[in-house]
PDB file of C-alpha atoms in Angstrom:
ATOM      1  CA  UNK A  28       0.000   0.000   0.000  1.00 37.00           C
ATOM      2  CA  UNK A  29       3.237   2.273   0.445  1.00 38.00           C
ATOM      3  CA  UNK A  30       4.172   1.706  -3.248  1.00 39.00           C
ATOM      4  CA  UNK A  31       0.645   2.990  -4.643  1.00 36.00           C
ATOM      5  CA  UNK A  32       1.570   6.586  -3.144  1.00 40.00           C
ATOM      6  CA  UNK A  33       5.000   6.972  -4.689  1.00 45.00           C
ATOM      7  CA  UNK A  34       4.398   9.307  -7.000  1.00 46.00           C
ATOM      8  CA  UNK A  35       3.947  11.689  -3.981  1.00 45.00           C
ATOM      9  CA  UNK A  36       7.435  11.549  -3.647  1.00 51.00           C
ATOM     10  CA  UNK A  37       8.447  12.436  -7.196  1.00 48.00           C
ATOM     11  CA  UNK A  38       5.920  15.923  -6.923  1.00 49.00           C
ATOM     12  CA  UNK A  39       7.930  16.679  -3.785  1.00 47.00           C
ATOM     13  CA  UNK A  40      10.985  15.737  -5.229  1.00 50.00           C
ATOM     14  CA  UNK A  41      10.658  18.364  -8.045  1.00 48.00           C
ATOM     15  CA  UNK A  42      10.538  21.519  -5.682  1.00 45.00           C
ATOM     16  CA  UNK A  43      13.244  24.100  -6.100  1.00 39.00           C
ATOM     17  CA  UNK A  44      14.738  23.223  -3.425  1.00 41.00           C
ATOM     18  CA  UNK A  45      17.923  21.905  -5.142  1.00 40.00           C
ATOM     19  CA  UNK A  46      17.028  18.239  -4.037  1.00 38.00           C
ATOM     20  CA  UNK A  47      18.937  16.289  -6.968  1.00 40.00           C
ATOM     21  CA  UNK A  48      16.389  13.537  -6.756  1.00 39.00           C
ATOM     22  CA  UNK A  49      14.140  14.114  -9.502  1.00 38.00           C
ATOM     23  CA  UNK A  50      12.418  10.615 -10.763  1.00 45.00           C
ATOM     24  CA  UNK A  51      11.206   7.207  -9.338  1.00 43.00           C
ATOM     25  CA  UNK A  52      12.100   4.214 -12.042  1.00 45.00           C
ATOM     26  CA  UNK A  53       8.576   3.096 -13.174  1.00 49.00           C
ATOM     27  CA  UNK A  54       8.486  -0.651 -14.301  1.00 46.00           C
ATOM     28  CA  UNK A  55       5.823  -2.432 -16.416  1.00 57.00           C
ATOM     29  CA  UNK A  56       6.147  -5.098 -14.384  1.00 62.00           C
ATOM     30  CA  UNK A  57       8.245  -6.963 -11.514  1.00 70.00           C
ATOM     31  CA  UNK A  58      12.367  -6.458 -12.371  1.00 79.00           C
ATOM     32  CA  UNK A  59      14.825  -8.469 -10.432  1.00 86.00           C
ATOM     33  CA  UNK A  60      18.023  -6.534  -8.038  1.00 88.00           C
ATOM     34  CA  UNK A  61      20.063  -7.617 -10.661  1.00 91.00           C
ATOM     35  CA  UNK A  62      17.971  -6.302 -13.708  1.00 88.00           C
ATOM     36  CA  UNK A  63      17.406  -2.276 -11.567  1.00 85.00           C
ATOM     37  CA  UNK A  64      21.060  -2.778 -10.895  1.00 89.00           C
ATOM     38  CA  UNK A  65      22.025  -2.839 -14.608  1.00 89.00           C
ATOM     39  CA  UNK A  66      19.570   0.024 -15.409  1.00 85.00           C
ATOM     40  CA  UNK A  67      21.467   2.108 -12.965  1.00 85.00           C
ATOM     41  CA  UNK A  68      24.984   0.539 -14.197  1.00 89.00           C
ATOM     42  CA  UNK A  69      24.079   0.934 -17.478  1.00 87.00           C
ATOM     43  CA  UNK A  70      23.268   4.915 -17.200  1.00 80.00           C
ATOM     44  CA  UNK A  71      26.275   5.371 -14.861  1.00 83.00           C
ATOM     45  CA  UNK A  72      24.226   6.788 -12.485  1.00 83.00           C
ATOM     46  CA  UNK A  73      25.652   8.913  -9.575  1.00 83.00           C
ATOM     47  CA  UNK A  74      23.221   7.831  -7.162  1.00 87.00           C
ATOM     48  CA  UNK A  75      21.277   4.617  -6.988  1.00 89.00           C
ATOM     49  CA  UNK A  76      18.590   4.836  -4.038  1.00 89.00           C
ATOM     50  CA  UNK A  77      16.375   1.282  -3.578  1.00 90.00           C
ATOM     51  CA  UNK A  78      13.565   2.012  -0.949  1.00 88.00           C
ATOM     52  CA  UNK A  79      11.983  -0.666   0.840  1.00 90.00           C
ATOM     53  CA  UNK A  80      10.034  -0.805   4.228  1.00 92.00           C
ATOM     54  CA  UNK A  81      11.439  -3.728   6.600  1.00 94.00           C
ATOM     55  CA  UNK A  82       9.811  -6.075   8.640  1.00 94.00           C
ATOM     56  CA  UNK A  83      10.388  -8.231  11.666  1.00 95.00           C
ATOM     57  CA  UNK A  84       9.062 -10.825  13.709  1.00 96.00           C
ATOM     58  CA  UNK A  85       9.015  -8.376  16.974  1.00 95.00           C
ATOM     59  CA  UNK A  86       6.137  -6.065  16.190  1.00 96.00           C
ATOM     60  CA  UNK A  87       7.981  -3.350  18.717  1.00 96.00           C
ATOM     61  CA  UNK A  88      10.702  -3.201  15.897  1.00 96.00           C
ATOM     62  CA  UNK A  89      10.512   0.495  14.509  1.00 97.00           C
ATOM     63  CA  UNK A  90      12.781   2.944  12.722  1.00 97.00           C
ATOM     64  CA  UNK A  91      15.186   3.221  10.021  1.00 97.00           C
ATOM     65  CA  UNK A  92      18.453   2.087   8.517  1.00 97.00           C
ATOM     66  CA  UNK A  93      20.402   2.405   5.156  1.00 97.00           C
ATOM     67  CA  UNK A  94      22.030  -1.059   3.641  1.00 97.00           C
ATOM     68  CA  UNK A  95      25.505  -0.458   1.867  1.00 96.00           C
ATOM     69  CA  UNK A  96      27.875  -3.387   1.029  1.00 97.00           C
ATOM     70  CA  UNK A  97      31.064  -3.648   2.762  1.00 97.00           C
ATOM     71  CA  UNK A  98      34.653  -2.862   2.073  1.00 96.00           C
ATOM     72  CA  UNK A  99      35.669  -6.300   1.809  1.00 96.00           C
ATOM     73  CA  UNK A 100      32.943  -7.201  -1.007  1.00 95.00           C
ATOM     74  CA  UNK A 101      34.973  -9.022  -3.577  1.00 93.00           C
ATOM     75  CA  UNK A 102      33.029  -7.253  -6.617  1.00 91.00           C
ATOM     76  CA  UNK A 103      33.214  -3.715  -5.205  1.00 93.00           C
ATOM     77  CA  UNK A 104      36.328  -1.288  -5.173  1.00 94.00           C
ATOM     78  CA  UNK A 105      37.323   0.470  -1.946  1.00 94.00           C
ATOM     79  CA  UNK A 106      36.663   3.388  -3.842  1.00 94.00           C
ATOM     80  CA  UNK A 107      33.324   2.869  -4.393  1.00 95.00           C
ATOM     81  CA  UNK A 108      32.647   1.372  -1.312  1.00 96.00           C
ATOM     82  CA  UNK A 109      33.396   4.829   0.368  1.00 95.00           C
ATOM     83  CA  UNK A 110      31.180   6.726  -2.103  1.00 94.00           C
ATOM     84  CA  UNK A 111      28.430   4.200  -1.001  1.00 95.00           C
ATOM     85  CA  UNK A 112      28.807   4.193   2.701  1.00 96.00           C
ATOM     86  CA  UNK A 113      29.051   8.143   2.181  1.00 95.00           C
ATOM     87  CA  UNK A 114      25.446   8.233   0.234  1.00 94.00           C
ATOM     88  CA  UNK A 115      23.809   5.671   2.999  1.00 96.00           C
ATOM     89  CA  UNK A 116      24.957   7.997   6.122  1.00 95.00           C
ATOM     90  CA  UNK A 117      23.580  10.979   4.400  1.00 94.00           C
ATOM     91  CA  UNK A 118      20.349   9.542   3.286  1.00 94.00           C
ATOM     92  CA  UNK A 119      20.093   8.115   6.545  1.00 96.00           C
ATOM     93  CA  UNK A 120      20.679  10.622   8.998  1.00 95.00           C
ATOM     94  CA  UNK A 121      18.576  13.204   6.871  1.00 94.00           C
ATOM     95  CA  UNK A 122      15.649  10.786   6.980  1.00 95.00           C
ATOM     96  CA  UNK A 123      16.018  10.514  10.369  1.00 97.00           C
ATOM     97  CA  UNK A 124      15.903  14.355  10.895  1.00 95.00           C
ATOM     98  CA  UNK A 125      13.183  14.817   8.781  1.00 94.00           C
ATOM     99  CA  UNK A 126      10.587  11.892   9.570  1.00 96.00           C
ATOM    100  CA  UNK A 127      12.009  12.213  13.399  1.00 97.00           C
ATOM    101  CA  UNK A 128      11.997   7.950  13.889  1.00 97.00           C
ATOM    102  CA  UNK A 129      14.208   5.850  15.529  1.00 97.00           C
ATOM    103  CA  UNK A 130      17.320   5.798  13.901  1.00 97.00           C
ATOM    104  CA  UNK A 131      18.848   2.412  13.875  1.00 97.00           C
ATOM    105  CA  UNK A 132      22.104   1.952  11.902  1.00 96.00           C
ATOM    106  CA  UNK A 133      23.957   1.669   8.258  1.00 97.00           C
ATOM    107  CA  UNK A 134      24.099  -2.095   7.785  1.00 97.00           C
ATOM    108  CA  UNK A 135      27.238  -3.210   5.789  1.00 97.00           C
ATOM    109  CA  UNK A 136      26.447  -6.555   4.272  1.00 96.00           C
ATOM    110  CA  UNK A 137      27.330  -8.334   1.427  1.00 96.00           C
ATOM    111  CA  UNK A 138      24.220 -10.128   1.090  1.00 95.00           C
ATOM    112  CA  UNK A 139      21.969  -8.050  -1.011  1.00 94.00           C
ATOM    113  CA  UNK A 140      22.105  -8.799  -5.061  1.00 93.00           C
ATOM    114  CA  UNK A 141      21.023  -5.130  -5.997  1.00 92.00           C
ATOM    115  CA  UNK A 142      24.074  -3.578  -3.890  1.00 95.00           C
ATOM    116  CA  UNK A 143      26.495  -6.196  -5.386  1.00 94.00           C
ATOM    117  CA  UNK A 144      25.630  -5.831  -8.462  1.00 94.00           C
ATOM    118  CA  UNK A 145      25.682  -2.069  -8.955  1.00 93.00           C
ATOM    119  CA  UNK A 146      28.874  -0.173 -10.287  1.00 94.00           C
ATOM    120  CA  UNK A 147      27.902   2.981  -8.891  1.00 93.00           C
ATOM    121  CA  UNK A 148      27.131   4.615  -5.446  1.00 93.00           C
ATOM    122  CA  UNK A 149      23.868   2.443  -4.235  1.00 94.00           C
ATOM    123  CA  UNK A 150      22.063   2.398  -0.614  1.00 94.00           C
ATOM    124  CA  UNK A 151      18.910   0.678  -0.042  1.00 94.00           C
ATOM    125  CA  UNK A 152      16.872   2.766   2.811  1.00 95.00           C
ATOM    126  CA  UNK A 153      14.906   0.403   4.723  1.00 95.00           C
ATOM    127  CA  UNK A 154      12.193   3.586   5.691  1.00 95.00           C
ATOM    128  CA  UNK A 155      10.371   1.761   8.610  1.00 95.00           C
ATOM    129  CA  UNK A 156       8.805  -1.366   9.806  1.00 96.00           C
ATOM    130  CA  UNK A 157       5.840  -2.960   8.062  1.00 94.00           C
ATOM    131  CA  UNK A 158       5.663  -5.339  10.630  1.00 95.00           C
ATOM    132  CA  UNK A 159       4.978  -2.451  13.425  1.00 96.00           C
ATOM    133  CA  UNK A 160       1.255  -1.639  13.318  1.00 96.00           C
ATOM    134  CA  UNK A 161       1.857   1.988  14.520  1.00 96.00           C
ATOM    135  CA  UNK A 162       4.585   2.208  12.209  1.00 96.00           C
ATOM    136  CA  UNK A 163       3.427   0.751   9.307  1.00 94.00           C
ATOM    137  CA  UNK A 164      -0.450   3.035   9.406  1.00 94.00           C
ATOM    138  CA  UNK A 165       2.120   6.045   9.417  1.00 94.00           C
ATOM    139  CA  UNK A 166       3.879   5.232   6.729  1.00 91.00           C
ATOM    140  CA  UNK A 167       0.415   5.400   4.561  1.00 89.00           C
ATOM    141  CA  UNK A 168      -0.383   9.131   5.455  1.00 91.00           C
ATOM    142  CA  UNK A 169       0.516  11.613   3.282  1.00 86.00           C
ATOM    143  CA  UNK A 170       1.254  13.794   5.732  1.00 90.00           C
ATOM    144  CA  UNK A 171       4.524  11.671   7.143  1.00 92.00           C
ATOM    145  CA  UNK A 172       5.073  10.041   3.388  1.00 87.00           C
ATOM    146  CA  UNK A 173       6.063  13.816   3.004  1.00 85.00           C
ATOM    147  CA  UNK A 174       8.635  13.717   5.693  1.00 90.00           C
ATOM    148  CA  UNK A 175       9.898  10.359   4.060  1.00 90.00           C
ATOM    149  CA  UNK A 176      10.855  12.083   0.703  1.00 85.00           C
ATOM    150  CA  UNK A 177      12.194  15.111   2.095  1.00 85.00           C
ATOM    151  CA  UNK A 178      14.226  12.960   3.852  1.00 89.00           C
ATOM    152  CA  UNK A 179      15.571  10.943   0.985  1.00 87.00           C
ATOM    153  CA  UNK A 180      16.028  14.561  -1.083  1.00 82.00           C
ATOM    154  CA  UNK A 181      17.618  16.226   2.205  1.00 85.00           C
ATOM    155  CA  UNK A 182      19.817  13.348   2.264  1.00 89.00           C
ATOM    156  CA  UNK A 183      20.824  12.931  -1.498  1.00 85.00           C
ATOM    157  CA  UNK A 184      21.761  16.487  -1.769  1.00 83.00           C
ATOM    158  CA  UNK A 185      23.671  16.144   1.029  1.00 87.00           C
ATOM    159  CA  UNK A 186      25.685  13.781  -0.405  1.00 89.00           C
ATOM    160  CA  UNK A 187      25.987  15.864  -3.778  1.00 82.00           C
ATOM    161  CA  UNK A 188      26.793  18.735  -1.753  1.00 77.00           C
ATOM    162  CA  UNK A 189      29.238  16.470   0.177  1.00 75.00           C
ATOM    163  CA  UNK A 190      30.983  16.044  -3.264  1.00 60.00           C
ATOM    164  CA  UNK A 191      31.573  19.534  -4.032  1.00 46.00           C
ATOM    165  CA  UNK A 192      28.517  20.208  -6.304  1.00 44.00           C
ATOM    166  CA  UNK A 193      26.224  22.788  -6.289  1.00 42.00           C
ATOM    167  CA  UNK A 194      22.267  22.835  -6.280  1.00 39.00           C
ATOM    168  CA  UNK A 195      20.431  22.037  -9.533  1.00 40.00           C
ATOM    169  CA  UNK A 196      16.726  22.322 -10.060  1.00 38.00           C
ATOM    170  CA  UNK A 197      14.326  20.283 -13.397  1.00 38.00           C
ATOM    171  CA  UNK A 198      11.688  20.789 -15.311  1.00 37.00           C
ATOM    172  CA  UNK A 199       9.867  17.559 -15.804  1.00 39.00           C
ATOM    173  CA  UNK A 200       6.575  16.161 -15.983  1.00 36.00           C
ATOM    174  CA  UNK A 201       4.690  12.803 -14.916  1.00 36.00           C
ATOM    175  CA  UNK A 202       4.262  11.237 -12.011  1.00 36.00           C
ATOM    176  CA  UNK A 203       6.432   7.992 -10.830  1.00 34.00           C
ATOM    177  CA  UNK A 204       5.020   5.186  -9.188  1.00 33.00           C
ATOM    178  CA  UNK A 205       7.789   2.381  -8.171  1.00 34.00           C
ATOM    179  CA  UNK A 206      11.118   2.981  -6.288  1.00 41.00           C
ATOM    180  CA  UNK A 207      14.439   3.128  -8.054  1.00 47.00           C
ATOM    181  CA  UNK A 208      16.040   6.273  -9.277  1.00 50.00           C
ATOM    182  CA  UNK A 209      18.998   7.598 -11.938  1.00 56.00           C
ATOM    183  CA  UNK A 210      20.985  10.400 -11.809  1.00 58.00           C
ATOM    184  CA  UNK A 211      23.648  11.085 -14.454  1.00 61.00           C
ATOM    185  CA  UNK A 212      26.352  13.949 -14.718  1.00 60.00           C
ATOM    186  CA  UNK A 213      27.541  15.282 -17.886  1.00 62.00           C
ATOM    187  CA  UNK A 214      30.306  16.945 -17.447  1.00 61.00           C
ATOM    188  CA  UNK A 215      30.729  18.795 -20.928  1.00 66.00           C
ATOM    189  CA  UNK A 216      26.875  20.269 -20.599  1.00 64.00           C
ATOM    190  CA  UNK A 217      27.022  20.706 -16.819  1.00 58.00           C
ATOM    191  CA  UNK A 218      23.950  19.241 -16.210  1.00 61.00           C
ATOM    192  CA  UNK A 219      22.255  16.340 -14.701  1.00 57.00           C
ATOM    193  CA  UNK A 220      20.038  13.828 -16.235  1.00 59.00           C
ATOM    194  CA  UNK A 221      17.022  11.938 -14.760  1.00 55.00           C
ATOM    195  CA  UNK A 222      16.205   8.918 -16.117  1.00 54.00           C
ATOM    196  CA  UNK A 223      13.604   6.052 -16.229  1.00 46.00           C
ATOM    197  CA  UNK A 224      14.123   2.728 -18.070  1.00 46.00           C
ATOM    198  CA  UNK A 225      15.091   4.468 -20.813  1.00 47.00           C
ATOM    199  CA  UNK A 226      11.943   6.630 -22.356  1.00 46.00           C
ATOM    200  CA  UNK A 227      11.213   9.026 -19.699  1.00 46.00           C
ATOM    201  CA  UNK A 228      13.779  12.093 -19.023  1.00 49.00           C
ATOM    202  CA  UNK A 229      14.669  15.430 -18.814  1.00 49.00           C
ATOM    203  CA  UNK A 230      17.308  17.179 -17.617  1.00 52.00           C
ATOM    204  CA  UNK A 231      18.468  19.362 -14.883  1.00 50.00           C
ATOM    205  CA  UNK A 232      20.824  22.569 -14.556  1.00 50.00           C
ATOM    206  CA  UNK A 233      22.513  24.403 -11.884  1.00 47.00           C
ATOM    207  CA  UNK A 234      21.000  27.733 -10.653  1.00 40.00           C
TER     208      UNK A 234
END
């Protein structure tokens, strides 16, 4: 029931508030980790956000954490390890700020196909517990789906601004439904480009 109000985050997403997260990957039909992993590879994103709500067998279980693999993965360089952990602390600590739950931790694993498989800066935001009654109901409001994505955006900037970039703003138009993203950099055109699976885009500029 989360997934059917996504495209709240993309309006959000599109203020001017210089959030670089512009677009929510829209697929006609389940994709495997693998499969959203090559999308993003394939673009050479920047950023590759996966959001998913967690669950547990204690209902009491409540809050948020960012997944990021860890600097021993065998198919990951140290370099991009760091760029990783780097994009999971900022999304996560933003989100935190922003939604005001329980913050839990960055979880360094090696276990998860979509982080493996990426070539470029991934974190997968686990953004609360499904399993938590209390927990779960809020995440269906708009009003705290709201403090979700300005979360995510707080936190993705932060990691652009992290980076030495400045703030960029897009024109788009549509609304996004699922939950992967693409960001790409050109660096002759100074710009940024949002993509989808490949027909939806539009670019962004700096100020």
């Amino acid at each position: 029931r989360i997934w059917g109000h996504l495209p709240v985050l993309y309006r959000a997403l599109r203020q001017p508030k210089g959030s670089f997260a512009e677009q929510w990957f829209n697929s006609k039909g389940a994709l495997s980790c693998v499969q959203r992993a090559k999308i993003a590879n394939k673009a050479k994103a920047d950023a590759y956000l996966r959001i998913h709500a967690n669950g547990s067998s204690l209902s009491s279980a409540n809050g948020a954490m960012t997944i990021c693999v860890t600097r021993s993965n065998r198919y990951v360089s140290t370099k991009l390890y760091k760029k990783s952990y780097a994009l999971s602390k900022a999304v996560l600590d933003s989100y935190v700020k922003a939604t005001g739950c329980k913050k839990e931790y960055i979880w360094e694993t090696d276990s998860m196909t979509g982080n493996n498989w990426s070539k470029v800066p991934t974190t997968l935001i686990e953004m609360g517990y499904m399993s938590n009654p209390s927990e779960d109901r809020k995440m269906q409001t708009k009003a705290y789906q709201k403090k979700m994505v300005k979360g995510m955006a707080d936190g993705i900037q932060a990691y652009f601004l992290g980076r030495g970039w400045n703030r960029c703003y897009g024109n788009g138009a549509g609304d996004f439904s699922a939950a992967q993203m693409i960001l790409t950099y050109d660096k002759e055109t100074d710009t940024f480009n949002v993509s989808a699976d490949g027909t939806e885009s539009f670019t962004m500029r700096r100020f």
